[in-house]
Tab-separated table of C-alpha atoms and ligand atoms in Angstrom:
chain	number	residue	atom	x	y	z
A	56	UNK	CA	121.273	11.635	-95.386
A	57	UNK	CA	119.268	8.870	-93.060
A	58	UNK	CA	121.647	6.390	-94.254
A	59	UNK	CA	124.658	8.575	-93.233
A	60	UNK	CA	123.562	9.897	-90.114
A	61	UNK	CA	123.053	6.366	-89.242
A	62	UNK	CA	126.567	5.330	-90.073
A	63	UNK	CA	128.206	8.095	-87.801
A	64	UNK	CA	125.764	7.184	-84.380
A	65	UNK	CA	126.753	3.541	-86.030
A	66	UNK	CA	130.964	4.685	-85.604
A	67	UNK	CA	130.729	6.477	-82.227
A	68	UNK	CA	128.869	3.335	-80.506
A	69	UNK	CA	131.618	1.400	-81.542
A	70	UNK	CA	134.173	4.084	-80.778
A	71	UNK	CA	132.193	4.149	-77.562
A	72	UNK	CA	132.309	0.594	-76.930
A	73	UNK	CA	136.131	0.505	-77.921
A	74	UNK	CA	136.536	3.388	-75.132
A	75	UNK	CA	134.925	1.103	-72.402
A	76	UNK	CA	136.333	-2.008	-73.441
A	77	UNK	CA	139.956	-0.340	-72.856
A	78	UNK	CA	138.603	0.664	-69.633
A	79	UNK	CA	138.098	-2.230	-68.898
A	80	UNK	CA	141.353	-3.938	-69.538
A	81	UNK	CA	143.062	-1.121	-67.354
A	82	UNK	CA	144.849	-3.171	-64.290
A	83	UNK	CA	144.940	0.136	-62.331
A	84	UNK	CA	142.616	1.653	-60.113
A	85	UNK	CA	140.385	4.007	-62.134
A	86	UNK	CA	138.327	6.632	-61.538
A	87	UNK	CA	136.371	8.974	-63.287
A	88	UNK	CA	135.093	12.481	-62.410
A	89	UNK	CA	132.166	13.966	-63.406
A	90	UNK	CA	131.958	17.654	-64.225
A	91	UNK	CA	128.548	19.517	-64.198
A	92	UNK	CA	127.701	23.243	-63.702
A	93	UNK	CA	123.852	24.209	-63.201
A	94	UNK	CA	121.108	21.762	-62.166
A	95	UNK	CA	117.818	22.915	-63.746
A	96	UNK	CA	114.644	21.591	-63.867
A	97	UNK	CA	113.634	21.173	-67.341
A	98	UNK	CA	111.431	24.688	-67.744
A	99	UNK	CA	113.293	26.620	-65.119
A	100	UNK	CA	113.379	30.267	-66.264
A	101	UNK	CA	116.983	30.235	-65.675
A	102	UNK	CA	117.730	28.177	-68.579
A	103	UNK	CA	116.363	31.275	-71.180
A	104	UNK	CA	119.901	32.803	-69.930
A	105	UNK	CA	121.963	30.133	-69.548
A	106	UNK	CA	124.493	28.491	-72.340
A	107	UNK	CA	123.578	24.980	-73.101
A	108	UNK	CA	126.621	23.730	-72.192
A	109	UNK	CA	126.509	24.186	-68.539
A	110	UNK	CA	123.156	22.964	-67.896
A	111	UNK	CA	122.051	19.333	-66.627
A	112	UNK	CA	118.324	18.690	-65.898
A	113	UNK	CA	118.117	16.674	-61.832
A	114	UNK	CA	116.328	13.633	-63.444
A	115	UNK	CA	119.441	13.839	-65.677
A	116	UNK	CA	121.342	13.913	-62.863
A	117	UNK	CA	119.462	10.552	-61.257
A	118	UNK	CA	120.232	9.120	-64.419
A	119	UNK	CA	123.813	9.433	-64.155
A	120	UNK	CA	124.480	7.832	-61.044
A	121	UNK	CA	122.204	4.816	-61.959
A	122	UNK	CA	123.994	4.552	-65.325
A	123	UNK	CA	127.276	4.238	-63.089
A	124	UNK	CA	126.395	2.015	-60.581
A	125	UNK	CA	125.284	-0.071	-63.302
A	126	UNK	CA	128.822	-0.266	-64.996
A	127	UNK	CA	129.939	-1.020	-61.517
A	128	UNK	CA	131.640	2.039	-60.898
A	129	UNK	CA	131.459	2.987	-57.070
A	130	UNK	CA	130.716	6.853	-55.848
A	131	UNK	CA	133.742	7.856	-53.943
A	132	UNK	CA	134.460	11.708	-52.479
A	133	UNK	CA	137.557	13.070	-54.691
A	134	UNK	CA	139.143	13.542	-51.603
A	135	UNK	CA	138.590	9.986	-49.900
A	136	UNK	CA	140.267	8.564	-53.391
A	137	UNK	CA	143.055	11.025	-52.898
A	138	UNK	CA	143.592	11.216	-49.849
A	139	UNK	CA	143.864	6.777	-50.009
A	140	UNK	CA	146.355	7.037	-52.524
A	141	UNK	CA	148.697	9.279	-50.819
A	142	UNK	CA	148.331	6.336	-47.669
A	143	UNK	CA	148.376	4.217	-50.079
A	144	UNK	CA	145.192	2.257	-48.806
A	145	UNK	CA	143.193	0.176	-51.207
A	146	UNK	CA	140.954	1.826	-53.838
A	147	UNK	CA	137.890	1.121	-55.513
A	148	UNK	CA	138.729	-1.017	-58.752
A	149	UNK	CA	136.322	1.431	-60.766
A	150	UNK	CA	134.902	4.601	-58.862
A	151	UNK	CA	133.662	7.822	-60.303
A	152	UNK	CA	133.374	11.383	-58.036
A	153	UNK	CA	131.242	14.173	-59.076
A	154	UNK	CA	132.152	17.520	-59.327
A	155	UNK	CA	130.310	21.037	-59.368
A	156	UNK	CA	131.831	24.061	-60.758
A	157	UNK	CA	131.475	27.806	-59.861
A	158	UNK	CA	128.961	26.927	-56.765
A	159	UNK	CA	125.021	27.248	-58.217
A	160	UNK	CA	122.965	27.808	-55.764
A	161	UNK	CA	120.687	25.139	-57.739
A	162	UNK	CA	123.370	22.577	-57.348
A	163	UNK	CA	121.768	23.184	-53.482
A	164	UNK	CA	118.099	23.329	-54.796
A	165	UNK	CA	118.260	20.836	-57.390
A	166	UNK	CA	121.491	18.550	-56.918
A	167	UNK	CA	121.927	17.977	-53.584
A	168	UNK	CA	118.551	16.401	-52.671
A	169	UNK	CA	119.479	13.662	-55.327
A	170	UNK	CA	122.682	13.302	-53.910
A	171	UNK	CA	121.344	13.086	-50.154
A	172	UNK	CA	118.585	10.191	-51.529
A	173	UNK	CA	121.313	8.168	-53.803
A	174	UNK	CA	123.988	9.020	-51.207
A	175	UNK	CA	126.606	10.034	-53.779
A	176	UNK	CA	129.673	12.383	-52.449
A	177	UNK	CA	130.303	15.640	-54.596
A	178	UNK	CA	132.891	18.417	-54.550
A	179	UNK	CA	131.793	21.669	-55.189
A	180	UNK	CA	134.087	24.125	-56.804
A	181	UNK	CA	133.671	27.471	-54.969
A	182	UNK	CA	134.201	30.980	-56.572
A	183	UNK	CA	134.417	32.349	-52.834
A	184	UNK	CA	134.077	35.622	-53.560
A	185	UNK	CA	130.841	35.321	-55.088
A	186	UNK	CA	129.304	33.217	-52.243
A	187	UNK	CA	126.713	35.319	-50.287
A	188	UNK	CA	126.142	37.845	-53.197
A	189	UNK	CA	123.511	38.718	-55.992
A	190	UNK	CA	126.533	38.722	-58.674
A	191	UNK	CA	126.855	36.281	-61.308
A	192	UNK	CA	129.383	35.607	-63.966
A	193	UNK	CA	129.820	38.009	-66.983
A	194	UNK	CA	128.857	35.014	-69.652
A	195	UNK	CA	125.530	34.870	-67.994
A	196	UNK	CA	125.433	39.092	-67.970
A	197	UNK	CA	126.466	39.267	-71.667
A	198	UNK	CA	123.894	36.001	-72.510
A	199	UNK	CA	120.965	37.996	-70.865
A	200	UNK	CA	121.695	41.241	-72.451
A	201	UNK	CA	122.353	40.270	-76.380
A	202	UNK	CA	119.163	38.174	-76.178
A	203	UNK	CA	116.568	40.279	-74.025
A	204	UNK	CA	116.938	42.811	-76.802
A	205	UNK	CA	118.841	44.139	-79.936
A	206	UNK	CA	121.867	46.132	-79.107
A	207	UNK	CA	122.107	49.386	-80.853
A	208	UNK	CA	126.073	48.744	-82.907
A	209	UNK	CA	126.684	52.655	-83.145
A	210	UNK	CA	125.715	53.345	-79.057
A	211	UNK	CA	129.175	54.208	-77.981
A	212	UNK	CA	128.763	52.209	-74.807
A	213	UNK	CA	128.873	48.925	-77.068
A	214	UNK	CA	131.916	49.955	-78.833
A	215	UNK	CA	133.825	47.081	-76.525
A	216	UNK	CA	130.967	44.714	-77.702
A	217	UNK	CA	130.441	45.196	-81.634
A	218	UNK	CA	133.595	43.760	-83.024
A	219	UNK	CA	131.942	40.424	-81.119
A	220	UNK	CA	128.423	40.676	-82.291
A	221	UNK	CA	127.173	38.324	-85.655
A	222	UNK	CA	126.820	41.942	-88.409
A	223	UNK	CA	124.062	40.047	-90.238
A	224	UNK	CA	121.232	41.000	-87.960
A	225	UNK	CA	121.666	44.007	-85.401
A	226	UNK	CA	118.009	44.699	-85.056
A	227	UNK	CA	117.215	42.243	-83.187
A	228	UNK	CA	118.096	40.251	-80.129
A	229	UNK	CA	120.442	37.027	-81.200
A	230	UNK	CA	119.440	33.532	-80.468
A	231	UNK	CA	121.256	31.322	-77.516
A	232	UNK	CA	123.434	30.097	-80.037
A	233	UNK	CA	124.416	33.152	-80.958
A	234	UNK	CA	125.039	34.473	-77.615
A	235	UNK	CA	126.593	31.428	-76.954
A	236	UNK	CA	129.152	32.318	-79.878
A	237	UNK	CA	129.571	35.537	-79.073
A	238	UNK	CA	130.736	34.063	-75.681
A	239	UNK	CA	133.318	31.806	-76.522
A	240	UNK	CA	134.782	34.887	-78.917
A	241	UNK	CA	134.783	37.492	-75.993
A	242	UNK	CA	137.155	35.169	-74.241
A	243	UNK	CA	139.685	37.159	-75.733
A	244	UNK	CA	139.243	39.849	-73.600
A	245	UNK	CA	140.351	39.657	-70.364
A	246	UNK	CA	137.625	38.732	-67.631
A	247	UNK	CA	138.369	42.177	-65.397
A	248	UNK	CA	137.625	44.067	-68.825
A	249	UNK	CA	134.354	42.640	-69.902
A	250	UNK	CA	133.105	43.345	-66.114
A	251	UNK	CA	133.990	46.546	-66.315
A	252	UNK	CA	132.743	47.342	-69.029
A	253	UNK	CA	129.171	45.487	-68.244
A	254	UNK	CA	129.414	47.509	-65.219
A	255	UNK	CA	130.068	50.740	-66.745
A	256	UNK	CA	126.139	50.343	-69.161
A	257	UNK	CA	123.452	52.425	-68.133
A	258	UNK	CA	120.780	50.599	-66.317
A	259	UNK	CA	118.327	51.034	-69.433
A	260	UNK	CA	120.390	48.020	-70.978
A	261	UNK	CA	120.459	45.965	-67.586
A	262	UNK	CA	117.705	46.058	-65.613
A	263	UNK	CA	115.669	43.389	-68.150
A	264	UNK	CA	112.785	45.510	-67.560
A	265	UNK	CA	113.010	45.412	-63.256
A	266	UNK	CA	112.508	42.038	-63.335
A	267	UNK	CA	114.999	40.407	-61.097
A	268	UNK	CA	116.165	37.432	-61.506
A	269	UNK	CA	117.403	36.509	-57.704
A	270	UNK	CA	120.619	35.270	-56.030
A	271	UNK	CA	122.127	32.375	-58.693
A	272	UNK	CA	124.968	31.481	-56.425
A	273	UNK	CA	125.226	29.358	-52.818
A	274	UNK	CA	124.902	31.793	-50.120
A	275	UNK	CA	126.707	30.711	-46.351
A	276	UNK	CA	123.658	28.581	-45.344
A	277	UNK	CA	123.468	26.579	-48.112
A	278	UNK	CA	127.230	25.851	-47.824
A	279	UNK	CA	127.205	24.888	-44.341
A	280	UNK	CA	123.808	22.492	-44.465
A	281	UNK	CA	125.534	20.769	-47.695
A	282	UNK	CA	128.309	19.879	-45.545
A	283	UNK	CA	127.240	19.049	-42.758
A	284	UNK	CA	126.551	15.477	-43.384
A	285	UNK	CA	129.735	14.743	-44.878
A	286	UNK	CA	127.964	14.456	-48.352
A	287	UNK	CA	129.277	17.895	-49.864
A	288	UNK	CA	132.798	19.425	-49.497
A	289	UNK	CA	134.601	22.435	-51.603
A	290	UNK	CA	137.084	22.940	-53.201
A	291	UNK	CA	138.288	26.479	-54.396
A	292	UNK	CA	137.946	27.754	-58.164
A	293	UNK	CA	139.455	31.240	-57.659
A	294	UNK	CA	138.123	34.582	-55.881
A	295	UNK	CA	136.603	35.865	-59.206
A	296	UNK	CA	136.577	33.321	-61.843
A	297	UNK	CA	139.139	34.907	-63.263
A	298	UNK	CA	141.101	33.136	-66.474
A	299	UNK	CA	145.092	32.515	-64.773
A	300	UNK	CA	146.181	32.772	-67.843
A	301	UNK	CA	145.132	35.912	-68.041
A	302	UNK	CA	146.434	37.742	-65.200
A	303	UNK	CA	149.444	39.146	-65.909
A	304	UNK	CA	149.726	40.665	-62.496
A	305	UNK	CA	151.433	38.442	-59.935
A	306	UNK	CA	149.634	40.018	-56.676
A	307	UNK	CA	146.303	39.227	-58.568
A	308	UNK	CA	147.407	36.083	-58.798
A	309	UNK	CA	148.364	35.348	-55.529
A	310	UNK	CA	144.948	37.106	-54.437
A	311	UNK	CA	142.921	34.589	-56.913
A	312	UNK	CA	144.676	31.213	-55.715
A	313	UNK	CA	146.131	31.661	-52.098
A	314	UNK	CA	143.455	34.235	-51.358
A	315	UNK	CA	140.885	31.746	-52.498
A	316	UNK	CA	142.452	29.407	-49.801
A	317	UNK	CA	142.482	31.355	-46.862
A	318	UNK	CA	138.136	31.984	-47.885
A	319	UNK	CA	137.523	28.116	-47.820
A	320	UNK	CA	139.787	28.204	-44.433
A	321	UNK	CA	137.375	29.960	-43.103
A	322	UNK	CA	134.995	27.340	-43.731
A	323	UNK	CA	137.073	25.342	-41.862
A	324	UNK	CA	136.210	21.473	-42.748
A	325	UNK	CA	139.051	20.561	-42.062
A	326	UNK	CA	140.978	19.250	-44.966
A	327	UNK	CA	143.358	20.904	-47.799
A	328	UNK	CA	140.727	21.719	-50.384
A	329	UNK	CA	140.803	21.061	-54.517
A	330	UNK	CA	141.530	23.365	-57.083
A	331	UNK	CA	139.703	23.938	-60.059
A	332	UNK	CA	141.396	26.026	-62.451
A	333	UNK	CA	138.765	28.413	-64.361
A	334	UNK	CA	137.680	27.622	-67.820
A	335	UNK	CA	140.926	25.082	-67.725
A	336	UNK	CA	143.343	27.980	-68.467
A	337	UNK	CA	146.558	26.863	-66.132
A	338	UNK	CA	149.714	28.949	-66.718
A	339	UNK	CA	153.574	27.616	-64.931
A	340	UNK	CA	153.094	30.351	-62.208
A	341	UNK	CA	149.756	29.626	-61.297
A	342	UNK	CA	150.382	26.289	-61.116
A	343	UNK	CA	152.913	26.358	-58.560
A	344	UNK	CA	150.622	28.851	-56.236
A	345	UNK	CA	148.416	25.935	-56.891
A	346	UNK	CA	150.581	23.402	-55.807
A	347	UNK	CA	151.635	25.490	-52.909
A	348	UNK	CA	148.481	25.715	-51.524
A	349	UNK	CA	145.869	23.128	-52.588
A	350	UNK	CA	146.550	19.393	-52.718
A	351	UNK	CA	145.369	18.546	-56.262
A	352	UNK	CA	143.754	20.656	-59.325
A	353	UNK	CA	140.996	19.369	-62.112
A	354	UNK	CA	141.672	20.414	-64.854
A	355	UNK	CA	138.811	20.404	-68.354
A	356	UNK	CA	141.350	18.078	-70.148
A	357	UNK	CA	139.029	14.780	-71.083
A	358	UNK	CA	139.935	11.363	-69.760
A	359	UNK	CA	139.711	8.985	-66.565
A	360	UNK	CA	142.628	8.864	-63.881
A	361	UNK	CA	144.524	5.913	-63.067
A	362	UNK	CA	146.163	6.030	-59.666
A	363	UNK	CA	149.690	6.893	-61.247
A	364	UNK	CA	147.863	10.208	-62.405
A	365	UNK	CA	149.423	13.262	-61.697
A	366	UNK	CA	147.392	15.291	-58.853
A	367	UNK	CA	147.469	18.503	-60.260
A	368	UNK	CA	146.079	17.018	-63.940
A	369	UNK	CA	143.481	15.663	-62.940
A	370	UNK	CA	140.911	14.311	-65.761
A	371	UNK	CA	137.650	14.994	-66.252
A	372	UNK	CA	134.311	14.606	-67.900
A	373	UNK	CA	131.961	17.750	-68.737
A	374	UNK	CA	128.190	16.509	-69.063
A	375	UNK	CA	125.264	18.232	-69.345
A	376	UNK	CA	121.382	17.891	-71.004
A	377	UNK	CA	123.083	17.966	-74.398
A	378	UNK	CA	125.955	15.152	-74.433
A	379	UNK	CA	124.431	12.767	-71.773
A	380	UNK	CA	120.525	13.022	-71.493
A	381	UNK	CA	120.540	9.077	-71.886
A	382	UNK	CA	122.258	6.623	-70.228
A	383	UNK	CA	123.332	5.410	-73.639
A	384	UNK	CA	124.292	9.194	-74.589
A	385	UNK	CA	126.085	9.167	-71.161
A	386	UNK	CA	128.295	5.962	-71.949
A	387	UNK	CA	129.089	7.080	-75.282
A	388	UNK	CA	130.105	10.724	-74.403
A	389	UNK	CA	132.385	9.610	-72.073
A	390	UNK	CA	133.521	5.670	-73.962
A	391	UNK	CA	134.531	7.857	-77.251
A	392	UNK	CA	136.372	10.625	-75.017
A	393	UNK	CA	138.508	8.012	-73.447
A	394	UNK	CA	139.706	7.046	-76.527
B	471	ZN	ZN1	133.943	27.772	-63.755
């Protein structure tokens, strides 16, 4: 068992190391975004609720830009490295930009005084109709609810729910990896429907108690003193975090792409803004609103971007505690993905 877990960390350092040497070779200017979602501090409440996944300690953080200035690999703002190709000015050989999604208000708490100290640029993906309120995402609703307690399977008001739930256990409340299952299953649904529904349960399932867990998302402020150096700009991930692919309605749509826009206009740094398309779901009509309106998209698709890559595909890598607490984690998770 030793002997063969030793073999596989054995294959993906040299699938790694194959990854970076092709890299390497590439003539092309090359950069490579980095993805995170929530900056926590490693015993942060927060992180009882959260899904693994999305969460990436600050010193973890730190980490990650020394590892890349170490492999030579200058910070650049997404937009400076888009905005020179389209001039076509001279770019970095090797540059890497990082990325927020959804807009955390502990990418503000967390992030962005390790950003202001190592002077790195990010981009933070905005859901701008969430900005300024108490509301968070229904992942995080569903993750608090299945694991604060057991949910009763014959309640009608979890009818919508059951067919999602493990049927091993319904006494008691699941683990995080459960909830975290149960998650990636309800994706099926459409995002509108599991809010409703959320929104529709009695307060007895909801209020965790009275214990409040406080705004989660960047409120105007925050926004404004994160930009105001230059160090922080946004870019526009929808009105709702709603899934384009599925909206079937073509108003709703338009509301979640160019509606986004005109929000970040009235922010009004000055530039045409990034998309980011939610959960990586692009469909052919959303993609030309987003091409109508934003000057280039990340997508989750895995890989680095040469400066022939399309601007509306951009690559990307997710990290987080669990795929990159090392710098040698770091280098492998994104050597083998390049591969
Ligand atoms: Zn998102």
């Amino acid at each position: 068992m030793i002997l063969r877990s030793g073999l596989k960390s054995f294959a993906i350092a040299v699938l790694a190391a194959i990854g970076w040497m092709k890299l390497k070779l590439q003539r092309q200017p090359t950069l490579i975004i980095l993805t995170y979602h929530r900056t926590l501090p490693k015993h942060h409440p927060d992180r009882e609720y959260e899904q693994p996944g999305m969460v990436t300690a600050p010193e973890v953080l730190a980490k990650h830009v020394d590892a890349m200035s170490a492999i030579g690999a200058e910070p650049i703002h997404l937009n400076e490295w888009l905005n020179k190709r389209k001039e076509g000015l001279p770019l970095p050989r090797l540059s890497y930009a990082v990325t927020f999604d959804d807009g955390w208000r502990d990418n503000y708490q967390y992030a962005y005084p390790i950003l202001l100290e190592k002077n790195v640029p990010a981009t933070i993906f905005l859901v701008t109709k969430l900005v300024d309120t108490e509301k968070t995402f229904w992942p995080e609703q569903v993750l608090k609810l299945v694991t604060t307690q057991a949910i009763p399977h014959a309640a009608k008001e979890f009818e919508w729910l059951k067919p999602f739930l493990p049927h091993n256990q319904p006494s008691v409340p699941l683990s995080l990896e459960e909830a975290d299952e149960v998650i990636g299953k309800l994706k099926s649904l459409d995002d509108q429907t599991i809010l409703s529904h959320l929104n529709d349960l009695p307060p007895i399932y909801t209020d965790h108690g009275g214990k409040k867990s406080g705004r989660a998302i960047l409120n105007t402020d925050e926004v404004n003193e994160m930009a105001s150096d230059g160090l922080v700009k946004y870019g526009g991930h929808t009105r709702h975090h709603f899934r384009l692919n599925r909206l079937d309605d073509d108003l709703a749509l338009q509301q979640e792409i160019a509606g986004c826009m005109e929000d970040l206009q009235v922010l009004n740094y000055g530039q045409i803004p990034v998309f980011c398309y939610p959960n990586g779901d692009i469909t052919d009509r959303g993609q030309s609103l987003v091409k109508a309106h934003f000057q280039a998209a990340c997508t989750t698709k895995l890989g680095w971007n040469t400066s022939k890559q399309d601007s509306y595909d951009l690559h990307r890598f997710n990290l987080h505690d669990g795929n990159s607490a090392s710098r040698l984690r770091l280098l492998s998770t994104i050597g083998r993905s390049i591969l």
